[in-house]
Amino acid sequence: MSHIILQGGARLEGTLPVQGAKNSVLPILAASILHPGRTVLQGCPHLSDVEASIRILRHLGCRADWEGGDLVVDASGIDRWDIPDHLMREMRSSVVFLGSILARMGWAEMSHPGGCELGPRPIDLHLAVLRQLGAGIREEGGCLRCTAQRLEGREITLSMPSVGATENAILAACGAYGETVLLNAAREPEIGDLQDFLCAMGCQVKGAGSSTICIQGRQPTRDVRHTVMPDRIVAATYLAAAAAAGGEVELTQVHPGHLSTVTAALHAAGCQIYSGEGRIVLRSEGRLRSIGTVRTAPYPGFPTDAQAVLMAALLRGHGSTVFVENIFENRYRHVDELCRMGADIRVADRVAVVTGVPCLCGASVRCTDLRGGAALLVAGAAAQGETRIGDIFHIQRGYQDPVGDLRQLGARIETG
């Protein structure tokens, strides 16, 4: 499968369960090595980033296998503390293994990570946190060599609420002596899911969801069976697609509260939205209206990962919408591809102004990154004619079966 081919114009109708969250399962897989035992992850999505994490686990000496719909990890045989360059380059999230390897093994060696090119995303904050816990870190030729014969808990204030640095700090602190208090921590729901997993394993972590997280260092003692939380960005993508194409879609296995800023924006654009326990229903006539200014921000603000799909939903909206990207410097790479479909978007630095057009036309486009690829699916669902999307390996990093999901909702979509 090298392309996705989408015939636009079909209204989207039906019910769809939402997959497990990529941004939750990746740090949980890193956390699984803290306990020399067995982890069973239910609802783990089949993604290329998950497969990259599995390859890292196996390299470290773990067993990691799919058993039906569950991913089972046995970390009792871990005997390495290095991650080779070719595995690190597969995804940026691989850096989250640093804290857990140090906590379990006392040593870690890896190169700088790869992933989507969204501008500078330095890992300096990760390294600063680990150094404050007592890790010795040398950087030589793009390689990180870390030692942590004794990590010590302490109070740490993050200079910004970085999700990755928060996760690395929590994982390393689980192997530290004494209590670690993490201030200005990221508040994303995925960190709450990581906390639930660690507590089930026997760690003592509390405060996730707030800006202060407390970790009492201790050896985890229990095997774990854990269900991965639903993916709020995948849910946002399918809501945006229904908003753009028109129709009525019900998403199940979701946490509506995690999507409040996204659903508020779609409601402001003219959609009818109803939510209940574990479900969201969206109705749209397909021609939306502008909504003023959308500013991305750390949770509970508007998520940067949903910026591209909301932009795609508003391409045919009446009036103009301003997007301000406050998280990443280079997160408008999808704009040129959307303009190939007839979109009117002007970009200056971190600001993009979207002026609605009467219609979009299908075109041959390519994914520039994970969320930019999702935006092309949204735009293609609303466009007239055929949209042919290339470089879909980006989409496969975060969406388990986008073709099957959209087809289930009535989209005319296939692979080629």
XYZ file of C-alpha atoms in Angstrom:
416
model
C 0.000 0.000 0.000
C 1.632 3.239 -1.194
C -1.338 5.548 -1.785
C -4.765 6.314 -0.408
C -7.340 7.215 -3.055
C -10.383 9.130 -1.861
C -13.432 10.084 -3.907
C -14.826 13.096 -2.109
C -18.360 14.323 -1.747
C -19.939 11.437 0.199
C -21.662 12.307 3.460
C -20.275 10.438 6.445
C -22.759 8.457 8.514
C -22.513 5.756 11.164
C -20.885 4.657 14.394
C -17.171 4.058 14.928
C -15.161 2.960 17.997
C -11.947 4.926 18.537
C -8.586 3.114 18.683
C -6.160 3.197 21.591
C -3.956 6.270 21.913
C -0.531 6.323 20.277
C 0.680 9.040 22.643
C -0.336 6.911 25.603
C 0.921 3.494 24.566
C 4.459 4.595 23.639
C 5.467 5.809 27.146
C 3.632 2.821 28.648
C 5.753 0.471 26.539
C 8.843 2.268 27.830
C 7.499 1.920 31.377
C 6.993 -1.827 30.918
C 10.738 -2.434 31.327
C 10.704 -1.097 34.902
C 9.244 -4.385 36.169
C 11.042 -7.692 35.486
C 7.761 -9.372 34.671
C 4.782 -9.435 32.353
C 2.676 -6.606 30.919
C -0.498 -7.151 28.880
C -1.780 -4.130 26.973
C -5.370 -4.343 25.807
C -6.580 -2.029 23.063
C -3.032 -1.394 21.897
C -3.220 0.028 18.357
C -1.311 -1.623 15.500
C 0.859 1.295 14.391
C 4.294 1.641 12.839
C 5.437 3.606 15.922
C 4.264 0.744 18.151
C 6.197 -1.720 15.988
C 9.271 0.515 16.338
C 8.878 0.361 20.125
C 8.544 -3.419 19.943
C 11.835 -3.610 18.048
C 13.504 -1.524 20.766
C 12.101 -3.776 23.506
C 13.320 -6.907 21.727
C 16.769 -5.386 21.209
C 16.961 -4.706 24.948
C 16.237 -8.377 25.650
C 12.488 -8.267 26.317
C 9.908 -10.520 24.762
C 7.168 -8.588 22.982
C 4.475 -10.378 21.003
C 0.914 -9.925 19.853
C -1.524 -12.393 21.363
C -4.824 -11.861 19.625
C -5.623 -8.185 20.058
C -3.303 -7.777 23.068
C 0.363 -6.819 23.124
C 2.288 -8.844 25.720
C 5.697 -7.715 27.012
C 7.939 -9.772 29.295
C 10.829 -7.649 30.570
C 12.378 -10.293 32.826
C 15.190 -10.993 30.359
C 16.367 -7.452 29.673
C 20.154 -7.522 29.349
C 21.080 -4.425 27.348
C 20.919 -0.700 27.966
C 21.711 0.634 24.492
C 19.421 1.582 21.602
C 21.205 1.638 18.228
C 20.985 4.587 15.874
C 18.755 2.898 13.282
C 16.082 2.209 15.906
C 16.270 5.698 17.426
C 15.801 7.304 14.024
C 12.438 5.613 13.494
C 10.535 7.866 15.912
C 11.186 10.833 18.181
C 9.219 9.260 21.032
C 12.002 6.699 21.453
C 13.757 9.157 23.792
C 11.187 8.251 26.473
C 13.038 4.948 26.919
C 15.949 6.881 28.410
C 14.379 7.398 31.841
C 13.127 3.830 32.200
C 16.386 2.217 31.040
C 18.335 4.319 33.546
C 15.911 3.408 36.333
C 16.103 -0.319 35.573
C 19.717 -0.785 34.446
C 21.699 2.170 35.809
C 23.165 2.798 32.358
C 21.780 3.978 29.018
C 23.235 4.714 25.620
C 21.373 6.029 22.581
C 21.601 8.520 19.732
C 19.386 11.539 19.307
C 15.894 10.510 18.143
C 14.204 10.906 14.753
C 10.513 11.408 13.913
C 8.407 13.994 12.078
C 10.292 17.155 11.089
C 8.276 19.775 12.941
C 11.112 22.178 13.650
C 13.498 22.178 16.610
C 12.357 19.896 19.416
C 15.456 19.744 21.590
C 15.682 17.088 24.270
C 17.692 19.403 26.522
C 14.797 19.543 28.977
C 14.735 15.736 29.228
C 18.459 15.659 29.941
C 18.272 18.495 32.487
C 15.618 16.619 34.465
C 17.638 13.394 34.488
C 20.768 15.261 35.562
C 18.855 16.774 38.483
C 17.924 13.245 39.561
C 21.619 12.355 39.597
C 22.299 10.945 36.137
C 25.658 11.596 34.546
C 25.196 12.335 30.830
C 27.838 12.828 28.159
C 26.989 13.831 24.589
C 29.550 12.685 22.024
C 29.057 12.717 18.272
C 25.279 12.664 18.473
C 25.309 9.855 21.048
C 24.087 10.090 24.640
C 26.024 8.078 27.231
C 24.293 8.068 30.604
C 25.068 6.586 33.987
C 22.851 6.493 37.051
C 24.259 4.207 39.690
C 22.058 5.963 42.265
C 19.213 8.295 41.322
C 18.004 10.573 44.114
C 14.491 11.995 44.346
C 14.196 15.758 44.609
C 11.967 18.706 43.733
C 12.239 19.591 40.048
C 10.609 22.511 38.227
C 10.236 22.155 34.459
C 10.923 25.349 32.524
C 7.974 24.462 30.309
C 5.300 21.733 30.610
C 6.891 19.345 28.103
C 4.988 16.071 27.750
C 8.077 14.020 26.914
C 10.209 15.508 29.672
C 7.395 14.946 32.181
C 7.158 11.282 31.140
C 10.929 10.748 31.283
C 11.074 12.376 34.705
C 8.296 10.147 36.049
C 9.910 6.964 34.703
C 13.372 7.811 36.036
C 11.939 8.912 39.390
C 10.298 5.508 39.824
C 13.824 4.124 40.134
C 15.146 6.893 42.387
C 15.617 6.830 46.151
C 13.082 8.952 47.997
C 10.384 11.269 46.708
C 10.461 13.342 43.540
C 8.110 16.309 43.225
C 7.700 17.481 39.639
C 6.442 21.072 39.284
C 5.036 22.688 36.117
C 4.412 19.188 34.780
C 2.460 18.601 31.584
C -1.227 17.879 32.219
C -2.154 15.843 29.127
C -4.566 12.918 29.669
C -1.965 10.474 28.345
C 0.172 11.211 31.411
C -2.779 10.184 33.562
C -2.920 6.903 31.657
C 0.798 6.384 32.298
C 0.212 7.038 36.010
C -2.621 4.479 36.101
C -0.352 1.903 34.472
C 2.539 2.559 36.863
C 0.304 2.385 39.933
C -1.113 -0.929 38.718
C 2.495 -2.136 38.467
C 3.142 -1.174 42.092
C 4.784 2.234 41.677
C 3.634 5.224 43.723
C 2.715 8.114 41.450
C 0.025 10.714 42.072
C -1.026 14.094 40.739
C -1.226 13.408 36.988
C -3.653 15.838 35.403
C -2.356 18.651 37.608
C 0.851 20.648 37.327
C 2.379 18.893 40.364
C 3.204 15.183 40.235
C 4.701 13.261 43.158
C 6.662 10.040 42.647
C 7.874 7.841 45.469
C 10.752 5.749 44.197
C 10.217 2.033 44.614
C 10.704 -1.208 42.703
C 7.479 -2.170 40.904
C 6.353 -5.628 41.949
C 3.261 -6.626 39.970
C 2.447 -7.926 36.527
C -0.045 -5.653 34.803
C -3.062 -5.945 32.514
C -3.935 -2.465 31.281
C -6.387 -1.072 28.717
C -4.944 1.831 26.709
C -7.025 5.023 26.762
C -8.750 6.124 23.521
C -6.899 8.357 21.089
C -8.311 11.873 21.310
C -6.481 13.034 18.155
C -7.839 10.177 16.057
C -11.290 11.069 17.409
C -10.691 14.726 16.480
C -9.717 13.662 12.953
C -12.936 11.747 12.292
C -15.044 14.518 13.839
C -13.300 17.007 11.541
C -13.884 14.770 8.521
C -17.618 14.530 9.275
C -17.770 18.273 9.866
C -16.125 18.950 6.494
C -18.001 16.365 4.408
C -21.356 16.647 6.187
C -23.350 13.889 7.829
C -23.903 12.414 11.263
C -21.199 10.381 12.986
C -21.128 8.777 16.418
C -17.776 7.983 17.993
C -17.683 5.482 20.832
C -14.937 4.476 23.283
C -13.994 8.131 23.724
C -13.552 10.507 26.665
C -15.542 13.620 25.622
C -13.805 15.784 28.226
C -10.448 15.184 26.539
C -11.839 16.724 23.331
C -13.598 19.754 24.788
C -11.550 22.391 22.959
C -11.920 20.570 19.631
C -15.663 20.022 19.952
C -16.105 23.634 21.108
C -14.366 24.828 17.925
C -16.488 22.568 15.694
C -19.649 23.706 17.493
C -18.649 27.332 16.924
C -18.183 26.474 13.238
C -21.807 25.337 12.990
C -21.829 21.643 13.900
C -24.328 20.115 16.297
C -22.519 18.067 18.929
C -23.905 15.799 21.634
C -21.827 13.868 24.139
C -22.476 11.291 26.805
C -20.644 8.574 28.689
C -17.998 7.302 26.276
C -19.596 8.778 23.125
C -19.738 11.877 20.936
C -22.256 12.531 18.141
C -21.574 15.209 15.488
C -24.028 16.448 12.866
C -22.951 18.742 10.056
C -24.401 20.086 6.818
C -20.880 20.314 5.452
C -20.501 24.082 4.900
C -19.094 25.595 8.069
C -18.346 29.144 9.195
C -15.144 30.745 10.405
C -14.424 30.759 14.136
C -11.999 33.613 14.745
C -8.637 32.623 16.236
C -7.399 29.164 17.203
C -4.307 29.169 19.406
C -2.542 25.912 20.171
C -1.409 25.457 23.765
C -0.464 22.745 26.245
C -3.414 20.786 27.648
C -6.086 21.826 28.518
C -5.631 24.289 25.643
C -6.250 23.488 21.998
C -3.957 20.570 21.018
C -1.290 21.206 18.418
C -1.924 17.694 17.065
C -5.491 18.721 16.119
C -4.536 21.997 14.452
C -4.092 20.542 10.951
C -7.345 18.555 10.898
C -9.405 21.503 12.157
C -7.766 23.696 9.518
C -8.754 21.160 6.845
C -12.345 21.115 8.123
C -12.602 24.917 7.774
C -11.225 25.202 4.229
C -14.747 25.676 2.807
C -16.031 27.730 5.755
C -17.599 31.161 5.326
C -15.125 33.848 6.336
C -11.583 33.611 7.673
C -10.061 31.756 10.606
C -6.683 32.586 12.128
C -4.465 29.792 13.486
C -1.579 30.578 15.840
C 0.827 27.673 16.399
C 2.487 28.094 19.797
C 4.050 24.638 20.236
C 6.112 23.762 17.138
C 7.844 26.122 14.725
C 7.280 24.114 11.562
C 3.773 22.745 11.799
C 2.296 24.245 8.635
C 4.072 21.942 6.186
C 0.694 20.560 5.114
C -0.462 23.977 3.881
C 1.121 23.725 0.426
C -0.567 20.364 -0.133
C -3.970 21.735 0.920
C -3.468 24.676 -1.457
C -3.008 22.181 -4.299
C -6.634 21.260 -3.626
C -7.786 24.878 -3.968
C -7.492 26.035 -0.363
C -6.799 29.710 0.387
C -4.233 29.793 3.210
C -1.658 32.492 3.965
C 1.196 31.744 6.366
C 3.518 34.161 8.157
C 5.827 32.658 10.763
C 3.566 30.957 13.352
C 0.306 32.408 12.001
C -1.887 30.919 9.267
C -5.014 32.637 7.919
C -7.564 30.320 6.310
C -10.152 31.975 4.077
C -12.972 29.692 3.049
C -13.491 28.807 -0.619
C -16.715 27.544 -2.255
C -15.252 24.137 -3.086
C -12.115 22.027 -2.966
C -10.895 19.927 -5.893
C -9.290 16.530 -5.593
C -5.592 16.475 -6.419
C -2.455 14.392 -6.116
C -0.908 15.289 -2.762
C 1.562 13.813 -0.305
C 1.789 13.554 3.468
C 4.399 15.812 5.004
C 4.016 14.463 8.547
C 1.558 12.450 10.637
C -1.067 15.105 11.395
C -0.597 16.811 8.033
C -1.461 13.482 6.416
C -4.622 13.286 8.506
C -5.545 16.791 7.300
C -5.371 15.549 3.699
C -7.865 12.797 4.569
C -10.231 15.423 6.004
C -9.869 17.710 2.993
C -10.202 14.810 0.558
C -13.475 13.750 2.161
C -14.937 17.191 1.407
C -13.372 17.756 -2.029
C -14.942 17.251 -5.439
C -13.328 14.457 -7.431
C -10.414 12.177 -6.613
C -7.698 12.893 -4.070
C -4.625 10.668 -4.285
C -2.496 10.802 -1.135
C 1.118 9.621 -1.225
C 3.792 9.033 1.449
C 1.123 7.509 3.670
C 3.712 5.903 5.956
C 3.364 9.108 7.967
C -0.331 8.395 8.593
C 0.441 4.794 9.538
C 2.503 6.073 12.474
C -0.647 7.115 14.307
C -3.755 5.704 12.618
C -4.403 1.974 12.803
C -6.841 1.650 9.888
C -7.872 5.045 8.501
C -9.093 3.556 5.227
C -11.284 0.970 6.975
C -12.539 3.536 9.500
C -13.569 6.093 6.878
C -15.060 3.402 4.667
C -17.156 2.227 7.634
C -18.532 5.781 7.817
C -19.418 5.773 4.127
C -16.382 7.395 2.520
C -15.419 6.196 -0.964
C -11.841 5.301 -0.161
C -9.324 2.635 -1.142
C -5.615 1.965 -1.230
C -3.378 1.688 -4.233
